[in-house]
Amino acid sequence: MQNPDQKEILALANYDNEDKVLLAVDCIIFGFDREELKILLVKRNFEPEKGKWSLIGGFLKKEENLDIAAVRVLHHLTGLHDIYMEQLYIYSKVDRDPADRTLSVSYYALIDIAKHDKELIKQNSAQWFPLKDAPTLIFDHNEMVDRAIARLKRRALSKPIGFELLPEKFTMRQLQKLYEAILGKKLDKRNFISKFNSFHILIKLDEKDMSSSKKGAFLFKFDEEKYKRKVEDGFNFKI
């Protein structure tokens, strides 16, 4: 009859006999600048694929769960905390990374470009690209981006996540341009404004943005607390 110590030794031996694989997180970071949706990419400084463009990523550490690892990677590059982030998909093709057997869990994140740490971006050889002009990426990273864009479009139609990409104060024009950039199509101005006014989740300020015209455009803020209360009462956000 085996004693408890022998059972534990046998269990550990079973683990030792199993294959070990690396687990990575890759982050698709979106930002909105003026009238363009952008993506943050990094130029690799190591092999394989040294000198080519890549998503921002890192390996899971023993003391982390996946979400914490993704937050660490995002903070290291942007200097930001409390970023809107969602886990997307697991990529596990045997030959997806020529360096070693590596699984990757993708995340997408939305940030206000104006708030990120520009020095960190430079230090990490990273650069913002308009989504439509983004270079070809290494491995299966283009597939990850395509999946993230599809998720972003679905979310934008059913949740007010677009406000994560805007400054705290924004014009109605900026809001419409953001949704047009996400959805990839022109929206009727009158219908768009009418739709958002019907939600009653925007606060119209007494301030104006004077950069676009002499008359200026009123600034708005997203009323997150009011939105949460409306959701509790059964409110359905739908563009």
mmCIF file of C-alpha atoms in Angstrom:
data_model
loop_
_atom_site.group_PDB
_atom_site.id
_atom_site.type_symbol
_atom_site.label_atom_id
_atom_site.label_comp_id
_atom_site.label_asym_id
_atom_site.label_seq_id
_atom_site.Cartn_x
_atom_site.Cartn_y
_atom_site.Cartn_z
ATOM 1 C CA MET A 1 0.000 0.000 0.000
ATOM 2 C CA GLN A 2 1.422 3.381 -0.994
ATOM 3 C CA ASN A 3 1.821 6.068 1.643
ATOM 4 C CA PRO A 4 0.801 9.725 0.885
ATOM 5 C CA ASP A 5 4.395 10.744 0.092
ATOM 6 C CA GLN A 6 4.741 8.009 -2.528
ATOM 7 C CA LYS A 7 1.464 9.040 -4.164
ATOM 8 C CA GLU A 8 2.679 12.641 -4.365
ATOM 9 C CA ILE A 9 5.981 11.559 -5.942
ATOM 10 C CA LEU A 10 4.128 9.478 -8.542
ATOM 11 C CA ALA A 11 1.818 12.404 -9.347
ATOM 12 C CA LEU A 12 4.762 14.745 -9.870
ATOM 13 C CA ALA A 13 6.450 12.147 -12.066
ATOM 14 C CA ASN A 14 3.349 12.072 -14.246
ATOM 15 C CA TYR A 15 3.650 15.855 -14.745
ATOM 16 C CA ASP A 16 7.325 15.455 -15.616
ATOM 17 C CA ASN A 17 6.423 13.057 -18.407
ATOM 18 C CA GLU A 18 4.137 15.574 -20.116
ATOM 19 C CA ASP A 19 5.197 17.991 -22.862
ATOM 20 C CA LYS A 20 5.825 21.580 -21.802
ATOM 21 C CA VAL A 21 4.670 24.462 -24.017
ATOM 22 C CA LEU A 22 5.002 28.237 -23.776
ATOM 23 C CA LEU A 23 1.913 30.381 -23.227
ATOM 24 C CA ALA A 24 1.928 33.947 -24.539
ATOM 25 C CA VAL A 25 -0.499 36.864 -24.540
ATOM 26 C CA ASP A 26 -0.713 39.121 -27.601
ATOM 27 C CA CYS A 27 -2.489 42.462 -27.348
ATOM 28 C CA ILE A 28 -4.274 44.298 -30.147
ATOM 29 C CA ILE A 29 -4.289 47.928 -28.971
ATOM 30 C CA PHE A 30 -6.692 50.298 -30.709
ATOM 31 C CA GLY A 31 -6.722 54.069 -30.407
ATOM 32 C CA PHE A 32 -8.599 56.906 -32.097
ATOM 33 C CA ASP A 33 -6.724 59.968 -33.329
ATOM 34 C CA ARG A 34 -8.670 62.807 -34.979
ATOM 35 C CA GLU A 35 -10.746 60.896 -37.507
ATOM 36 C CA GLU A 36 -8.803 57.628 -37.774
ATOM 37 C CA LEU A 37 -8.867 54.341 -35.940
ATOM 38 C CA LYS A 38 -5.280 53.322 -35.216
ATOM 39 C CA ILE A 39 -3.384 50.278 -34.001
ATOM 40 C CA LEU A 40 -0.225 50.190 -31.898
ATOM 41 C CA LEU A 41 2.497 47.907 -33.273
ATOM 42 C CA VAL A 42 6.071 47.148 -32.262
ATOM 43 C CA LYS A 43 9.146 46.457 -34.404
ATOM 44 C CA ARG A 44 10.782 43.245 -33.206
ATOM 45 C CA ASN A 45 14.403 43.531 -32.065
ATOM 46 C CA PHE A 46 15.043 39.783 -31.849
ATOM 47 C CA GLU A 47 14.752 36.663 -33.966
ATOM 48 C CA PRO A 48 12.718 35.122 -35.443
ATOM 49 C CA GLU A 49 11.372 37.849 -37.756
ATOM 50 C CA LYS A 50 13.694 40.523 -36.360
ATOM 51 C CA GLY A 51 12.956 43.969 -37.806
ATOM 52 C CA LYS A 52 9.364 43.124 -38.750
ATOM 53 C CA TRP A 53 6.168 44.516 -37.227
ATOM 54 C CA SER A 54 4.330 42.634 -34.525
ATOM 55 C CA LEU A 55 1.572 42.922 -31.974
ATOM 56 C CA ILE A 56 2.642 43.693 -28.422
ATOM 57 C CA GLY A 57 3.022 40.523 -26.418
ATOM 58 C CA GLY A 58 4.732 38.667 -23.629
ATOM 59 C CA PHE A 59 4.833 35.301 -21.897
ATOM 60 C CA LEU A 60 2.694 34.223 -18.971
ATOM 61 C CA LYS A 61 4.620 34.084 -15.693
ATOM 62 C CA LYS A 62 4.066 31.350 -13.118
ATOM 63 C CA GLU A 63 2.454 33.684 -10.594
ATOM 64 C CA GLU A 64 0.029 35.271 -13.087
ATOM 65 C CA ASN A 65 -3.328 34.491 -14.599
ATOM 66 C CA LEU A 66 -3.917 35.510 -18.221
ATOM 67 C CA ASP A 67 -5.731 38.777 -17.498
ATOM 68 C CA ILE A 68 -2.976 39.956 -15.167
ATOM 69 C CA ALA A 69 -0.351 39.093 -17.786
ATOM 70 C CA ALA A 70 -2.220 41.117 -20.412
ATOM 71 C CA VAL A 71 -2.519 44.094 -18.039
ATOM 72 C CA ARG A 72 1.233 43.891 -17.370
ATOM 73 C CA VAL A 73 2.048 43.875 -21.086
ATOM 74 C CA LEU A 74 -0.273 46.810 -21.774
ATOM 75 C CA HIS A 75 1.028 48.862 -18.855
ATOM 76 C CA HIS A 76 4.652 48.207 -19.835
ATOM 77 C CA LEU A 77 4.038 49.714 -23.258
ATOM 78 C CA THR A 78 1.491 52.457 -22.592
ATOM 79 C CA GLY A 79 1.967 53.393 -18.938
ATOM 80 C CA LEU A 80 -1.816 53.157 -18.497
ATOM 81 C CA HIS A 81 -3.964 51.347 -15.936
ATOM 82 C CA ASP A 82 -7.704 50.599 -16.039
ATOM 83 C CA ILE A 83 -7.732 49.942 -19.787
ATOM 84 C CA TYR A 84 -10.816 48.492 -21.453
ATOM 85 C CA MET A 85 -9.728 45.000 -22.461
ATOM 86 C CA GLU A 86 -11.332 41.746 -23.620
ATOM 87 C CA GLN A 87 -9.936 38.276 -24.133
ATOM 88 C CA LEU A 88 -10.512 37.130 -27.709
ATOM 89 C CA TYR A 89 -9.205 33.748 -28.825
ATOM 90 C CA ILE A 90 -6.570 31.074 -28.322
ATOM 91 C CA TYR A 91 -4.147 30.310 -31.174
ATOM 92 C CA SER A 92 -2.560 26.868 -30.978
ATOM 93 C CA LYS A 93 -1.300 25.773 -34.397
ATOM 94 C CA VAL A 94 1.748 23.602 -33.870
ATOM 95 C CA ASP A 95 4.010 25.610 -36.184
ATOM 96 C CA ARG A 96 2.653 29.123 -35.488
ATOM 97 C CA ASP A 97 5.943 30.242 -33.864
ATOM 98 C CA PRO A 98 9.131 28.833 -35.427
ATOM 99 C CA ALA A 99 11.185 29.475 -32.276
ATOM 100 C CA ASP A 100 9.307 27.084 -29.972
ATOM 101 C CA ARG A 101 5.952 25.427 -29.349
ATOM 102 C CA THR A 102 3.892 28.423 -28.255
ATOM 103 C CA LEU A 103 0.209 28.966 -27.622
ATOM 104 C CA SER A 104 -1.072 32.531 -27.674
ATOM 105 C CA VAL A 105 -4.149 34.089 -26.086
ATOM 106 C CA SER A 106 -5.155 37.312 -27.809
ATOM 107 C CA TYR A 107 -6.685 40.365 -26.147
ATOM 108 C CA TYR A 108 -7.907 43.608 -27.612
ATOM 109 C CA ALA A 109 -7.737 46.909 -25.752
ATOM 110 C CA LEU A 110 -9.130 50.403 -26.305
ATOM 111 C CA ILE A 111 -7.230 53.481 -25.147
ATOM 112 C CA ASP A 112 -7.368 57.228 -25.455
ATOM 113 C CA ILE A 113 -4.223 57.966 -27.487
ATOM 114 C CA ALA A 114 -3.771 61.337 -25.763
ATOM 115 C CA LYS A 115 -3.268 59.644 -22.379
ATOM 116 C CA HIS A 116 -0.581 57.086 -23.185
ATOM 117 C CA ASP A 117 3.114 57.512 -22.355
ATOM 118 C CA LYS A 118 4.822 58.608 -25.593
ATOM 119 C CA GLU A 119 8.311 57.999 -24.183
ATOM 120 C CA LEU A 120 7.494 54.370 -23.417
ATOM 121 C CA ILE A 121 6.283 53.977 -26.984
ATOM 122 C CA LYS A 122 9.637 55.244 -28.320
ATOM 123 C CA GLN A 123 11.676 53.123 -25.904
ATOM 124 C CA ASN A 124 9.893 49.973 -27.079
ATOM 125 C CA SER A 125 10.250 50.773 -30.815
ATOM 126 C CA ALA A 126 6.463 50.959 -31.085
ATOM 127 C CA GLN A 127 4.417 53.080 -33.476
ATOM 128 C CA TRP A 128 0.792 53.985 -34.157
ATOM 129 C CA PHE A 129 -0.532 53.129 -37.619
ATOM 130 C CA PRO A 130 -3.867 54.056 -39.196
ATOM 131 C CA LEU A 131 -5.667 50.732 -39.323
ATOM 132 C CA LYS A 132 -6.073 50.952 -43.091
ATOM 133 C CA ASP A 133 -2.306 51.502 -43.563
ATOM 134 C CA ALA A 134 -1.005 48.950 -41.066
ATOM 135 C CA PRO A 135 1.912 46.796 -42.303
ATOM 136 C CA THR A 136 1.812 43.021 -42.675
ATOM 137 C CA LEU A 137 2.513 41.392 -39.307
ATOM 138 C CA ILE A 138 4.468 38.313 -38.241
ATOM 139 C CA PHE A 139 3.111 34.820 -37.624
ATOM 140 C CA ASP A 140 -0.699 34.781 -37.261
ATOM 141 C CA HIS A 141 -0.960 38.337 -35.932
ATOM 142 C CA ASN A 142 -2.930 39.595 -38.951
ATOM 143 C CA GLU A 143 -5.553 36.961 -38.188
ATOM 144 C CA MET A 144 -5.670 38.196 -34.588
ATOM 145 C CA VAL A 145 -6.237 41.781 -35.748
ATOM 146 C CA ASP A 146 -9.040 40.749 -38.117
ATOM 147 C CA ARG A 147 -10.799 38.885 -35.323
ATOM 148 C CA ALA A 148 -10.375 41.871 -32.971
ATOM 149 C CA ILE A 149 -11.867 44.274 -35.528
ATOM 150 C CA ALA A 150 -14.883 42.006 -35.977
ATOM 151 C CA ARG A 151 -15.399 41.867 -32.195
ATOM 152 C CA LEU A 152 -14.970 45.649 -31.878
ATOM 153 C CA LYS A 153 -17.672 46.245 -34.514
ATOM 154 C CA ARG A 154 -20.117 43.950 -32.735
ATOM 155 C CA ARG A 155 -19.423 45.509 -29.351
ATOM 156 C CA ALA A 156 -19.739 49.083 -30.673
ATOM 157 C CA LEU A 157 -23.243 48.310 -31.931
ATOM 158 C CA SER A 158 -24.446 46.911 -28.613
ATOM 159 C CA LYS A 159 -22.375 48.664 -25.912
ATOM 160 C CA PRO A 160 -21.006 52.215 -25.528
ATOM 161 C CA ILE A 161 -17.384 51.032 -25.564
ATOM 162 C CA GLY A 162 -16.459 53.667 -28.147
ATOM 163 C CA PHE A 163 -16.155 56.241 -25.378
ATOM 164 C CA GLU A 164 -12.992 54.424 -24.221
ATOM 165 C CA LEU A 165 -11.323 55.755 -27.373
ATOM 166 C CA LEU A 166 -12.402 59.382 -26.938
ATOM 167 C CA PRO A 167 -11.141 62.116 -24.636
ATOM 168 C CA GLU A 168 -13.356 62.885 -21.625
ATOM 169 C CA LYS A 169 -14.873 65.835 -23.519
ATOM 170 C CA PHE A 170 -15.737 65.392 -27.187
ATOM 171 C CA THR A 171 -17.884 66.875 -29.942
ATOM 172 C CA MET A 172 -20.753 65.098 -31.628
ATOM 173 C CA ARG A 173 -18.712 65.168 -34.824
ATOM 174 C CA GLN A 174 -15.851 63.313 -33.102
ATOM 175 C CA LEU A 175 -18.303 60.729 -31.804
ATOM 176 C CA GLN A 176 -19.787 60.172 -35.263
ATOM 177 C CA LYS A 177 -16.341 59.968 -36.897
ATOM 178 C CA LEU A 178 -15.336 57.370 -34.319
ATOM 179 C CA TYR A 179 -18.312 55.154 -35.092
ATOM 180 C CA GLU A 180 -17.748 55.572 -38.812
ATOM 181 C CA ALA A 181 -14.115 54.500 -38.343
ATOM 182 C CA ILE A 182 -15.106 51.438 -36.301
ATOM 183 C CA LEU A 183 -17.951 50.351 -38.561
ATOM 184 C CA GLY A 184 -16.153 51.234 -41.797
ATOM 185 C CA LYS A 185 -19.045 53.177 -43.310
ATOM 186 C CA LYS A 186 -20.583 56.651 -43.487
ATOM 187 C CA LEU A 187 -23.445 57.433 -41.120
ATOM 188 C CA ASP A 188 -26.233 59.938 -41.645
ATOM 189 C CA LYS A 189 -25.506 62.885 -39.339
ATOM 190 C CA ARG A 190 -29.119 63.664 -38.435
ATOM 191 C CA ASN A 191 -30.020 60.042 -37.694
ATOM 192 C CA PHE A 192 -26.839 59.500 -35.674
ATOM 193 C CA ILE A 193 -27.409 62.554 -33.473
ATOM 194 C CA SER A 194 -31.075 61.673 -33.021
ATOM 195 C CA LYS A 195 -30.164 58.119 -31.987
ATOM 196 C CA PHE A 196 -27.669 59.218 -29.332
ATOM 197 C CA ASN A 197 -29.954 61.946 -28.022
ATOM 198 C CA SER A 198 -32.666 59.318 -27.563
ATOM 199 C CA PHE A 199 -30.353 57.320 -25.251
ATOM 200 C CA HIS A 200 -30.072 60.234 -22.749
ATOM 201 C CA ILE A 201 -26.555 59.153 -21.718
ATOM 202 C CA LEU A 202 -24.665 62.256 -22.896
ATOM 203 C CA ILE A 203 -24.097 65.414 -20.881
ATOM 204 C CA LYS A 204 -24.044 68.566 -23.009
ATOM 205 C CA LEU A 205 -21.517 71.041 -21.614
ATOM 206 C CA ASP A 206 -21.470 74.824 -21.775
ATOM 207 C CA GLU A 207 -18.005 74.582 -23.321
ATOM 208 C CA LYS A 208 -17.218 74.602 -27.019
ATOM 209 C CA ASP A 209 -14.432 73.260 -29.205
ATOM 210 C CA MET A 210 -13.333 76.288 -31.250
ATOM 211 C CA SER A 211 -10.725 74.468 -33.349
ATOM 212 C CA SER A 212 -13.011 73.465 -36.217
ATOM 213 C CA SER A 213 -14.938 76.707 -36.860
ATOM 214 C CA LYS A 214 -15.493 80.257 -35.620
ATOM 215 C CA LYS A 215 -18.903 79.267 -34.282
ATOM 216 C CA GLY A 216 -17.450 76.253 -32.473
ATOM 217 C CA ALA A 217 -19.059 72.953 -31.532
ATOM 218 C CA PHE A 218 -20.521 72.062 -28.141
ATOM 219 C CA LEU A 219 -18.630 69.510 -26.077
ATOM 220 C CA PHE A 220 -20.250 66.450 -24.500
ATOM 221 C CA LYS A 221 -19.388 63.913 -21.805
ATOM 222 C CA PHE A 222 -20.508 60.304 -21.459
ATOM 223 C CA ASP A 223 -22.618 59.837 -18.313
ATOM 224 C CA GLU A 224 -21.402 56.384 -17.295
ATOM 225 C CA GLU A 225 -23.301 56.266 -13.992
ATOM 226 C CA LYS A 226 -26.577 57.135 -15.699
ATOM 227 C CA TYR A 227 -25.903 54.484 -18.342
ATOM 228 C CA LYS A 228 -25.348 51.828 -15.652
ATOM 229 C CA ARG A 229 -28.591 52.764 -13.900
ATOM 230 C CA LYS A 230 -30.488 52.595 -17.201
ATOM 231 C CA VAL A 231 -29.031 49.137 -17.919
ATOM 232 C CA GLU A 232 -30.257 47.937 -14.518
ATOM 233 C CA ASP A 233 -33.724 49.115 -15.548
ATOM 234 C CA GLY A 234 -33.556 47.129 -18.788
ATOM 235 C CA PHE A 235 -32.086 49.735 -21.159
ATOM 236 C CA ASN A 236 -30.787 48.286 -24.447
ATOM 237 C CA PHE A 237 -27.991 50.225 -26.174
ATOM 238 C CA LYS A 238 -28.253 49.558 -29.894
ATOM 239 C CA ILE A 239 -26.894 51.621 -32.816
#
